[in-house]
Amino acid sequence: MPVSPSRAAAFDILLRVERDRAFASDLLHSDRLNNLSQQDRGLATELVLGTLRWQSTLDAAIAAQSSQPLHKLDVEVLIAVRLAAYQLRFLDRVPANAAVNESVELVKRARKRSAVPFANAVLRKLAKDAASISDDPKSAHPSWLVDRWNAYYGAEATAAICRYNQQVPETALRLPFDPARREQVERELSQGGIQLAPGQLLHSARRLISGDLTHTEAFRRGDVWIQDEASQLVALLAGGGQHILDCCAAPGGKTSFLAERNPQSQILALDLHDQRAQLLRQRVRNANVEIRTADVITADTGNFDCILADVPCSGTGTLSRNPEIKWHLRPEDLADLASRQSKILHSALEKLVPGGRLLYSTCSLEPEEGEKLVENVLQKPFELANITSELPKIASELAIFDVNSWLRGPYLRTIPGLYPCDGFFAALITRPQ
């Protein structure tokens, strides 16, 4: 029997994620899915992200029915079986026989015919007892991550993080800040069948309820950005100045935010990788932004009165969107990331003029990339500002009342599950006159 386009696409993407440590979100938005119908594209997305979210519990159930250890299976066979197991346990609308039969066909398609009897036998057993596959959110995370979060945030917050990571997150949008333009764009989107709801953190944000945003003219023009509300909040806290540096700018959401909020400013956006810098050039069309392929650590850029250092990080605050991270990340990776982040922050601070401000941020929940790193790097003449003093300045733009729960000492710290957003850390550093 033929394999449906959605399952074939999901299998190919999961194989790339497993073999090449590729990011599922990048592959799901690549040209490879352009030939799929909207329905097939939606199912492929559900299969990829759902399988990755529940990978450990799926593997445990497969192992219980397997005649051999999972590490001895060909990766193609394991992925095909995972795909079916996810559908059997979590997708009620998919007939069990379709899930099983098409995954067996995927094994054949991958030229692993000798494994067909094995895959068929395991899946027939799982189909009879799909409820045995655990749906406990904590068991769908590496134990070392859960233990860290328990120690740092407590059991209640950790449970909220794990639950949030296993759900499909809402799509947050940024529309033009100018009220007249925003109203015009919203009207245009509504006429195109796009249903929006108010943001939950910021008045200027919106949530996508239904409709295909990517096919609208407003999206193509750059009048609408898909950007998590916590990411928008970080860009808002960065503030502005005459000369602004965005140290690690791709994919450009915060860069365009700063450019629109500070139309009279000159903004330099850097990214280390040329491919990502090219993406920046395609997406950020503001006339006041210059984009360069450069490493902020070694680049000769001059000095700035406002700097955003949104550094590459583990991404543990984004696991609802990027679930593969939790299976690729290792505890020892955090030290390597912190070393690079420290160098970026040191270099960025050297470019800050007296009287200037620098916002350091990550989408990580790990203190080594946040509080501990800032405290290790910070020294005179630079000073740590308390984010609490910044919140009243933007109070009119906040859609939430209890902003104090965002704070951890002088830092901003959003916790997924406690709020409907990614987990971000931010520290504001100033250089006195």
CSV table of C-alpha atoms in Angstrom, one decimal:
chain,number,residue,atom,x,y,z
A,1,MET,CA,0.0,0.0,0.0
A,2,PRO,CA,1.3,3.6,-0.7
A,3,VAL,CA,2.4,5.8,2.2
A,4,SER,CA,0.5,9.0,2.7
A,5,PRO,CA,2.4,12.2,1.8
A,6,SER,CA,2.1,13.5,5.4
A,7,ARG,CA,3.6,10.3,7.0
A,8,ALA,CA,6.4,10.1,4.4
A,9,ALA,CA,7.3,13.7,5.0
A,10,ALA,CA,7.2,13.2,8.8
A,11,PHE,CA,9.4,10.1,8.6
A,12,ASP,CA,12.0,11.9,6.4
A,13,ILE,CA,12.1,14.9,8.8
A,14,LEU,CA,12.4,12.8,11.9
A,15,LEU,CA,15.3,10.9,10.2
A,16,ARG,CA,17.1,14.1,9.6
A,17,VAL,CA,16.5,15.2,13.2
A,18,GLU,CA,17.9,12.0,14.5
A,19,ARG,CA,20.8,11.6,12.1
A,20,ASP,CA,21.9,15.2,11.5
A,21,ARG,CA,20.7,16.9,14.7
A,22,ALA,CA,18.6,19.2,12.4
A,23,PHE,CA,15.9,21.3,13.9
A,24,ALA,CA,12.4,20.1,13.2
A,25,SER,CA,10.9,23.6,12.9
A,26,ASP,CA,13.4,24.5,10.2
A,27,LEU,CA,12.6,21.4,8.2
A,28,LEU,CA,8.8,21.8,8.7
A,29,HIS,CA,9.0,25.3,7.2
A,30,SER,CA,11.3,24.3,4.3
A,31,ASP,CA,10.5,24.0,0.7
A,32,ARG,CA,10.3,20.2,1.0
A,33,LEU,CA,6.7,20.5,2.2
A,34,ASN,CA,5.5,23.0,-0.4
A,35,ASN,CA,3.8,20.2,-2.5
A,36,LEU,CA,1.7,19.1,0.5
A,37,SER,CA,-1.9,20.2,0.9
A,38,GLN,CA,-2.6,22.3,3.9
A,39,GLN,CA,-4.3,19.2,5.6
A,40,ASP,CA,-1.3,17.0,4.9
A,41,ARG,CA,1.1,19.7,6.0
A,42,GLY,CA,-0.8,20.0,9.3
A,43,LEU,CA,-0.7,16.3,9.9
A,44,ALA,CA,3.0,16.1,9.1
A,45,THR,CA,3.7,18.8,11.6
A,46,GLU,CA,1.6,17.1,14.3
A,47,LEU,CA,3.3,13.7,13.7
A,48,VAL,CA,6.8,15.2,13.8
A,49,LEU,CA,6.4,17.4,16.9
A,50,GLY,CA,4.2,14.9,18.7
A,51,THR,CA,6.6,12.1,18.2
A,52,LEU,CA,9.5,14.2,19.4
A,53,ARG,CA,7.6,15.5,22.4
A,54,TRP,CA,6.8,12.0,23.6
A,55,GLN,CA,9.9,10.2,22.3
A,56,SER,CA,11.0,8.7,25.6
A,57,THR,CA,7.6,7.3,26.6
A,58,LEU,CA,7.2,5.9,23.1
A,59,ASP,CA,10.6,4.2,23.3
A,60,ALA,CA,9.7,2.8,26.7
A,61,ALA,CA,6.6,1.2,25.4
A,62,ILE,CA,8.3,-0.1,22.2
A,63,ALA,CA,11.1,-1.6,24.4
A,64,ALA,CA,8.6,-3.4,26.5
A,65,GLN,CA,7.3,-5.2,23.3
A,66,SER,CA,10.6,-5.6,21.5
A,67,SER,CA,12.7,-8.8,21.3
A,68,GLN,CA,15.9,-6.8,21.1
A,69,PRO,CA,17.3,-3.6,22.7
A,70,LEU,CA,16.3,-0.4,20.9
A,71,HIS,CA,19.9,0.7,20.4
A,72,LYS,CA,20.4,-2.3,18.1
A,73,LEU,CA,17.6,-1.3,15.8
A,74,ASP,CA,18.2,0.5,12.6
A,75,VAL,CA,17.3,4.1,13.1
A,76,GLU,CA,14.8,4.0,10.2
A,77,VAL,CA,13.0,1.1,11.8
A,78,LEU,CA,12.8,2.8,15.2
A,79,ILE,CA,11.5,6.0,13.7
A,80,ALA,CA,8.8,4.2,11.8
A,81,VAL,CA,7.7,2.4,14.9
A,82,ARG,CA,7.7,5.6,17.0
A,83,LEU,CA,5.5,7.3,14.4
A,84,ALA,CA,2.9,4.5,14.6
A,85,ALA,CA,3.1,4.3,18.4
A,86,TYR,CA,2.5,8.1,18.7
A,87,GLN,CA,-0.6,7.8,16.5
A,88,LEU,CA,-1.9,4.8,18.4
A,89,ARG,CA,-1.7,6.6,21.8
A,90,PHE,CA,-2.3,10.2,21.1
A,91,LEU,CA,-4.3,10.6,17.8
A,92,ASP,CA,-7.8,9.3,18.3
A,93,ARG,CA,-8.9,10.3,14.8
A,94,VAL,CA,-6.3,8.1,13.1
A,95,PRO,CA,-7.4,4.4,12.6
A,96,ALA,CA,-5.1,2.0,14.2
A,97,ASN,CA,-4.7,-0.1,11.1
A,98,ALA,CA,-3.7,2.9,9.1
A,99,ALA,CA,-1.0,3.9,11.6
A,100,VAL,CA,0.4,0.3,11.7
A,101,ASN,CA,0.2,-0.5,8.0
A,102,GLU,CA,1.8,2.7,6.9
A,103,SER,CA,4.6,2.5,9.3
A,104,VAL,CA,5.3,-1.0,8.1
A,105,GLU,CA,5.4,0.4,4.6
A,106,LEU,CA,7.8,3.1,5.8
A,107,VAL,CA,10.2,0.3,6.9
A,108,LYS,CA,10.0,-1.2,3.4
A,109,ARG,CA,10.4,2.3,1.8
A,110,ALA,CA,13.6,2.7,3.8
A,111,ARG,CA,14.9,-0.7,2.4
A,112,LYS,CA,14.8,-2.5,5.7
A,113,ARG,CA,12.6,-5.3,4.5
A,114,SER,CA,14.2,-7.8,6.9
A,115,ALA,CA,12.8,-5.7,9.8
A,116,VAL,CA,9.2,-5.8,8.5
A,117,PRO,CA,8.1,-8.8,10.6
A,118,PHE,CA,9.6,-7.2,13.7
A,119,ALA,CA,7.9,-3.9,13.2
A,120,ASN,CA,4.6,-5.5,12.4
A,121,ALA,CA,4.7,-7.7,15.5
A,122,VAL,CA,5.6,-4.8,17.8
A,123,LEU,CA,3.0,-2.5,16.5
A,124,ARG,CA,0.3,-5.2,16.6
A,125,LYS,CA,1.0,-5.6,20.3
A,126,LEU,CA,1.0,-1.9,20.9
A,127,ALA,CA,-2.3,-1.5,19.0
A,128,LYS,CA,-3.9,-3.8,21.4
A,129,ASP,CA,-2.7,-1.9,24.5
A,130,ALA,CA,-2.0,1.7,23.4
A,131,ALA,CA,-3.2,3.0,26.7
A,132,SER,CA,-0.1,1.4,28.3
A,133,ILE,CA,2.0,4.2,26.7
A,134,SER,CA,2.6,6.7,29.4
A,135,ASP,CA,1.2,10.3,29.0
A,136,ASP,CA,3.0,11.6,32.1
A,137,PRO,CA,4.7,14.9,31.1
A,138,LYS,CA,7.7,14.4,33.4
A,139,SER,CA,8.5,11.0,31.9
A,140,ALA,CA,8.6,12.6,28.5
A,141,HIS,CA,11.7,14.6,29.6
A,142,PRO,CA,15.3,13.5,30.4
A,143,SER,CA,15.5,12.9,34.1
A,144,TRP,CA,18.6,15.1,34.5
A,145,LEU,CA,16.7,18.1,33.2
A,146,VAL,CA,13.7,17.4,35.5
A,147,ASP,CA,16.1,17.1,38.5
A,148,ARG,CA,17.7,20.4,37.7
A,149,TRP,CA,14.4,22.2,37.4
A,150,ASN,CA,13.1,20.7,40.6
A,151,ALA,CA,16.2,21.9,42.4
A,152,TYR,CA,16.1,25.4,41.0
A,153,TYR,CA,12.4,26.2,40.5
A,154,GLY,CA,10.7,23.7,42.8
A,155,ALA,CA,8.3,20.8,42.1
A,156,GLU,CA,5.2,22.9,41.3
A,157,ALA,CA,7.0,25.0,38.6
A,158,THR,CA,8.7,22.0,37.2
A,159,ALA,CA,5.4,20.2,36.8
A,160,ALA,CA,4.0,23.3,35.0
A,161,ILE,CA,7.1,23.4,32.7
A,162,CYS,CA,6.7,19.7,31.8
A,163,ARG,CA,3.0,20.0,31.1
A,164,TYR,CA,3.5,23.1,28.9
A,165,ASN,CA,6.2,21.4,26.9
A,166,GLN,CA,3.9,18.6,25.9
A,167,GLN,CA,1.2,20.8,24.5
A,168,VAL,CA,1.0,22.5,21.2
A,169,PRO,CA,1.8,26.2,22.0
A,170,GLU,CA,-0.3,29.0,20.7
A,171,THR,CA,1.2,31.0,17.8
A,172,ALA,CA,1.9,34.5,19.0
A,173,LEU,CA,2.1,37.4,16.5
A,174,ARG,CA,3.6,40.9,16.4
A,175,LEU,CA,1.7,43.4,14.3
A,176,PRO,CA,2.7,47.0,13.6
A,177,PHE,CA,3.0,49.2,16.7
A,178,ASP,CA,1.3,52.2,15.1
A,179,PRO,CA,-2.4,51.8,16.1
A,180,ALA,CA,-3.8,52.9,12.7
A,181,ARG,CA,-1.5,50.5,10.8
A,182,ARG,CA,-2.2,47.7,13.2
A,183,GLU,CA,-6.0,48.2,12.8
A,184,GLN,CA,-5.6,48.2,9.0
A,185,VAL,CA,-3.5,45.0,9.0
A,186,GLU,CA,-5.9,43.3,11.4
A,187,ARG,CA,-8.8,44.2,9.1
A,188,GLU,CA,-6.9,42.8,6.1
A,189,LEU,CA,-6.2,39.6,7.9
A,190,SER,CA,-9.8,39.2,9.0
A,191,GLN,CA,-11.0,39.6,5.5
A,192,GLY,CA,-8.5,36.9,4.5
A,193,GLY,CA,-10.0,34.4,7.0
A,194,ILE,CA,-7.4,34.9,9.7
A,195,GLN,CA,-8.9,34.8,13.2
A,196,LEU,CA,-6.9,36.6,15.9
A,197,ALA,CA,-7.2,37.0,19.7
A,198,PRO,CA,-5.5,39.6,22.0
A,199,GLY,CA,-2.1,38.9,23.4
A,200,GLN,CA,-1.7,37.6,26.9
A,201,LEU,CA,1.5,39.4,27.9
A,202,LEU,CA,1.5,42.5,25.7
A,203,HIS,CA,-1.3,44.7,24.4
A,204,SER,CA,0.4,44.9,21.0
A,205,ALA,CA,0.7,41.2,20.6
A,206,ARG,CA,-1.9,38.9,19.0
A,207,ARG,CA,-2.6,35.2,19.1
A,208,LEU,CA,-3.4,33.2,15.9
A,209,ILE,CA,-6.7,31.3,16.4
A,210,SER,CA,-7.3,30.0,12.9
A,211,GLY,CA,-6.2,30.5,9.3
A,212,ASP,CA,-3.0,30.1,7.3
A,213,LEU,CA,-1.0,33.3,8.0
A,214,THR,CA,2.0,32.5,5.8
A,215,HIS,CA,-0.1,32.8,2.6
A,216,THR,CA,-1.3,36.3,3.4
A,217,GLU,CA,0.0,39.5,1.8
A,218,ALA,CA,0.5,41.1,5.2
A,219,PHE,CA,2.9,38.3,6.2
A,220,ARG,CA,4.8,38.5,2.9
A,221,ARG,CA,5.2,42.3,3.3
A,222,GLY,CA,6.6,41.8,6.8
A,223,ASP,CA,3.7,43.5,8.5
A,224,VAL,CA,3.2,40.4,10.7
A,225,TRP,CA,5.9,38.5,12.5
A,226,ILE,CA,5.5,35.1,14.2
A,227,GLN,CA,7.2,35.9,17.5
A,228,ASP,CA,6.6,34.5,21.0
A,229,GLU,CA,5.3,37.1,23.4
A,230,ALA,CA,8.3,36.6,25.8
A,231,SER,CA,10.6,37.3,22.9
A,232,GLN,CA,8.7,40.5,22.2
A,233,LEU,CA,8.9,41.4,25.9
A,234,VAL,CA,12.7,41.0,25.8
A,235,ALA,CA,13.0,43.3,22.8
A,236,LEU,CA,10.8,45.8,24.5
A,237,LEU,CA,13.0,45.8,27.6
A,238,ALA,CA,16.1,46.4,25.4
A,239,GLY,CA,14.9,49.9,24.9
A,240,GLY,CA,16.7,52.1,22.4
A,241,GLY,CA,19.3,54.7,21.6
A,242,GLN,CA,20.9,56.5,18.7
A,243,HIS,CA,23.2,53.6,17.9
A,244,ILE,CA,22.0,50.1,18.6
A,245,LEU,CA,23.8,46.8,18.2
A,246,ASP,CA,22.0,43.4,17.9
A,247,CYS,CA,24.9,41.0,18.5
A,248,CYS,CA,23.3,37.7,17.4
A,249,ALA,CA,20.4,38.9,15.3
A,250,ALA,CA,19.0,36.0,13.3
A,251,PRO,CA,16.3,35.1,12.6
A,252,GLY,CA,15.4,38.8,13.1
A,253,GLY,CA,12.3,39.1,15.2
A,254,LYS,CA,14.0,41.3,17.8
A,255,THR,CA,16.0,43.2,15.2
A,256,SER,CA,12.8,44.3,13.4
A,257,PHE,CA,11.1,45.0,16.7
A,258,LEU,CA,14.0,47.4,17.7
A,259,ALA,CA,14.0,49.0,14.2
A,260,GLU,CA,10.3,49.7,14.2
A,261,ARG,CA,10.3,51.0,17.8
A,262,ASN,CA,13.4,53.2,17.1
A,263,PRO,CA,12.9,54.5,13.5
A,264,GLN,CA,15.5,57.3,14.0
A,265,SER,CA,18.2,55.0,15.3
A,266,GLN,CA,21.0,53.4,13.4
A,267,ILE,CA,21.0,49.6,14.0
A,268,LEU,CA,23.8,47.2,13.3
A,269,ALA,CA,22.7,43.5,13.2
A,270,LEU,CA,25.3,40.8,13.3
A,271,ASP,CA,25.2,37.1,12.8
A,272,LEU,CA,28.1,34.7,12.8
A,273,HIS,CA,26.8,32.5,10.0
A,274,ASP,CA,26.4,33.8,6.4
A,275,GLN,CA,23.3,31.7,5.8
A,276,ARG,CA,21.5,33.2,8.8
A,277,ALA,CA,22.6,36.6,7.8
A,278,GLN,CA,21.1,36.1,4.4
A,279,LEU,CA,17.9,35.1,6.2
A,280,LEU,CA,18.1,38.4,8.1
A,281,ARG,CA,18.4,40.3,4.9
A,282,GLN,CA,15.3,38.6,3.5
A,283,ARG,CA,13.2,39.2,6.6
A,284,VAL,CA,14.3,42.5,8.1
A,285,ARG,CA,13.5,45.2,5.5
A,286,ASN,CA,13.7,48.3,7.8
A,287,ALA,CA,15.8,51.1,6.2
A,288,ASN,CA,17.6,51.9,9.5
A,289,VAL,CA,19.2,48.4,9.8
A,290,GLU,CA,22.6,47.3,8.5
A,291,ILE,CA,23.2,43.6,8.4
A,292,ARG,CA,26.7,42.0,8.5
A,293,THR,CA,28.0,38.5,8.7
A,294,ALA,CA,30.4,38.8,11.6
A,295,ASP,CA,31.4,37.4,15.0
A,296,VAL,CA,30.7,40.0,17.7
A,297,ILE,CA,33.7,38.7,19.6
A,298,THR,CA,36.2,39.8,16.9
A,299,ALA,CA,34.3,42.3,14.8
A,300,ASP,CA,35.3,46.0,14.7
A,301,THR,CA,32.0,47.6,15.0
A,302,GLY,CA,32.5,50.8,16.9
A,303,ASN,CA,30.6,51.7,20.1
A,304,PHE,CA,26.9,51.8,20.9
A,305,ASP,CA,24.5,53.3,23.5
A,306,CYS,CA,22.1,50.3,23.3
A,307,ILE,CA,23.1,46.7,22.9
A,308,LEU,CA,21.0,43.5,22.7
A,309,ALA,CA,23.0,40.4,23.4
A,310,ASP,CA,20.4,37.7,22.8
A,311,VAL,CA,22.9,34.9,22.7
A,312,PRO,CA,22.9,31.3,21.3
A,313,CYS,CA,21.8,29.0,24.1
A,314,SER,CA,20.5,25.6,25.0
A,315,GLY,CA,17.0,26.6,24.2
A,316,THR,CA,15.4,24.8,27.1
A,317,GLY,CA,12.8,27.5,27.4
A,318,THR,CA,11.5,26.6,24.0
A,319,LEU,CA,10.9,22.8,24.3
A,320,SER,CA,7.2,23.1,23.4
A,321,ARG,CA,8.3,24.4,20.0
A,322,ASN,CA,11.6,22.6,19.7
A,323,PRO,CA,11.2,19.2,21.5
A,324,GLU,CA,14.2,17.6,19.8
A,325,ILE,CA,16.4,19.8,21.9
A,326,LYS,CA,15.7,17.8,25.1
A,327,TRP,CA,17.0,14.6,23.4
A,328,HIS,CA,20.1,16.2,21.8
A,329,LEU,CA,21.2,18.3,24.8
A,330,ARG,CA,23.7,16.8,27.3
A,331,PRO,CA,24.6,18.2,30.8
A,332,GLU,CA,28.2,18.9,29.6
A,333,ASP,CA,26.9,21.0,26.7
A,334,LEU,CA,25.9,23.7,29.2
A,335,ALA,CA,29.6,24.5,30.1
A,336,ASP,CA,30.5,24.8,26.4
A,337,LEU,CA,27.6,27.1,25.8
A,338,ALA,CA,28.3,29.3,28.8
A,339,SER,CA,31.9,29.7,27.7
A,340,ARG,CA,30.8,31.1,24.3
A,341,GLN,CA,28.1,33.2,25.9
A,342,SER,CA,30.6,34.7,28.4
A,343,LYS,CA,32.9,35.7,25.5
A,344,ILE,CA,30.0,37.3,23.6
A,345,LEU,CA,28.9,39.3,26.7
A,346,HIS,CA,32.5,40.4,27.5
A,347,SER,CA,32.9,41.6,23.9
A,348,ALA,CA,29.5,43.4,23.8
A,349,LEU,CA,30.2,45.2,27.1
A,350,GLU,CA,33.5,46.6,25.6
A,351,LYS,CA,31.4,48.2,22.9
A,352,LEU,CA,29.0,50.0,25.3
A,353,VAL,CA,29.5,53.7,25.8
A,354,PRO,CA,29.3,55.4,29.2
A,355,GLY,CA,25.6,56.0,29.9
A,356,GLY,CA,24.6,53.1,27.7
A,357,ARG,CA,22.6,50.0,28.4
A,358,LEU,CA,22.9,46.3,27.4
A,359,LEU,CA,20.3,43.7,27.6
A,360,TYR,CA,21.6,40.1,27.9
A,361,SER,CA,19.0,37.4,27.2
A,362,THR,CA,18.6,33.7,26.5
A,363,CYS,CA,15.7,31.4,25.9
A,364,SER,CA,17.1,29.0,28.4
A,365,LEU,CA,15.9,27.9,31.8
A,366,GLU,CA,19.4,27.0,33.0
A,367,PRO,CA,21.1,29.3,35.5
A,368,GLU,CA,24.6,28.6,34.0
A,369,GLU,CA,23.4,30.5,30.9
A,370,GLY,CA,21.6,33.2,33.0
A,371,GLU,CA,22.1,34.4,36.5
A,372,LYS,CA,25.3,32.6,37.2
A,373,LEU,CA,26.9,33.7,33.9
A,374,VAL,CA,26.0,37.4,34.4
A,375,GLU,CA,27.4,37.4,38.0
A,376,ASN,CA,30.6,35.7,36.8
A,377,VAL,CA,31.2,38.2,33.9
A,378,LEU,CA,30.0,41.5,35.6
A,379,GLN,CA,32.7,43.8,36.9
A,380,LYS,CA,33.4,47.5,37.2
A,381,PRO,CA,32.6,49.9,35.6
A,382,PHE,CA,29.5,48.0,34.6
A,383,GLU,CA,26.5,47.7,36.9
A,384,LEU,CA,23.5,45.3,37.1
A,385,ALA,CA,20.2,47.2,36.9
A,386,ASN,CA,17.1,45.8,38.5
A,387,ILE,CA,14.5,44.8,35.9
A,388,THR,CA,11.9,45.8,38.5
A,389,SER,CA,12.7,49.5,37.9
A,390,GLU,CA,12.1,49.0,34.1
A,391,LEU,CA,8.7,47.5,34.3
A,392,PRO,CA,6.8,50.7,35.3
A,393,LYS,CA,8.3,52.4,32.2
A,394,ILE,CA,6.5,49.9,30.0
A,395,ALA,CA,3.4,49.3,32.2
A,396,SER,CA,1.0,50.7,29.7
A,397,GLU,CA,2.1,48.1,27.2
A,398,LEU,CA,1.7,45.1,29.5
A,399,ALA,CA,-1.5,43.1,29.4
A,400,ILE,CA,-0.8,41.2,32.6
A,401,PHE,CA,-1.2,42.5,36.1
A,402,ASP,CA,1.2,40.4,38.3
A,403,VAL,CA,4.4,41.2,36.6
A,404,ASN,CA,6.4,40.5,39.8
A,405,SER,CA,6.1,36.8,39.2
A,406,TRP,CA,8.3,37.3,36.1
A,407,LEU,CA,11.1,38.4,38.3
A,408,ARG,CA,13.9,36.4,40.0
A,409,GLY,CA,15.9,38.9,42.0
A,410,PRO,CA,17.0,41.7,39.6
A,411,TYR,CA,16.4,39.5,36.6
A,412,LEU,CA,13.5,38.7,34.3
A,413,ARG,CA,12.6,35.0,34.2
A,414,THR,CA,9.5,33.8,32.4
A,415,ILE,CA,8.5,30.2,33.2
A,416,PRO,CA,6.6,28.2,30.5
A,417,GLY,CA,3.4,26.9,32.0
A,418,LEU,CA,3.2,29.6,34.7
A,419,TYR,CA,2.7,31.9,31.8
A,420,PRO,CA,1.7,31.1,28.2
A,421,CYS,CA,5.0,31.8,26.6
A,422,ASP,CA,8.6,30.5,26.1
A,423,GLY,CA,11.0,30.6,29.0
A,424,PHE,CA,13.3,33.6,28.7
A,425,PHE,CA,16.0,35.1,30.9
A,426,ALA,CA,17.0,38.8,30.7
A,427,ALA,CA,19.5,40.9,32.6
A,428,LEU,CA,20.0,44.7,32.2
A,429,ILE,CA,23.5,46.0,32.5
A,430,THR,CA,24.4,49.7,32.4
A,431,ARG,CA,27.7,51.6,32.1
A,432,PRO,CA,27.5,54.8,34.3
A,433,GLN,CA,28.6,58.1,32.9
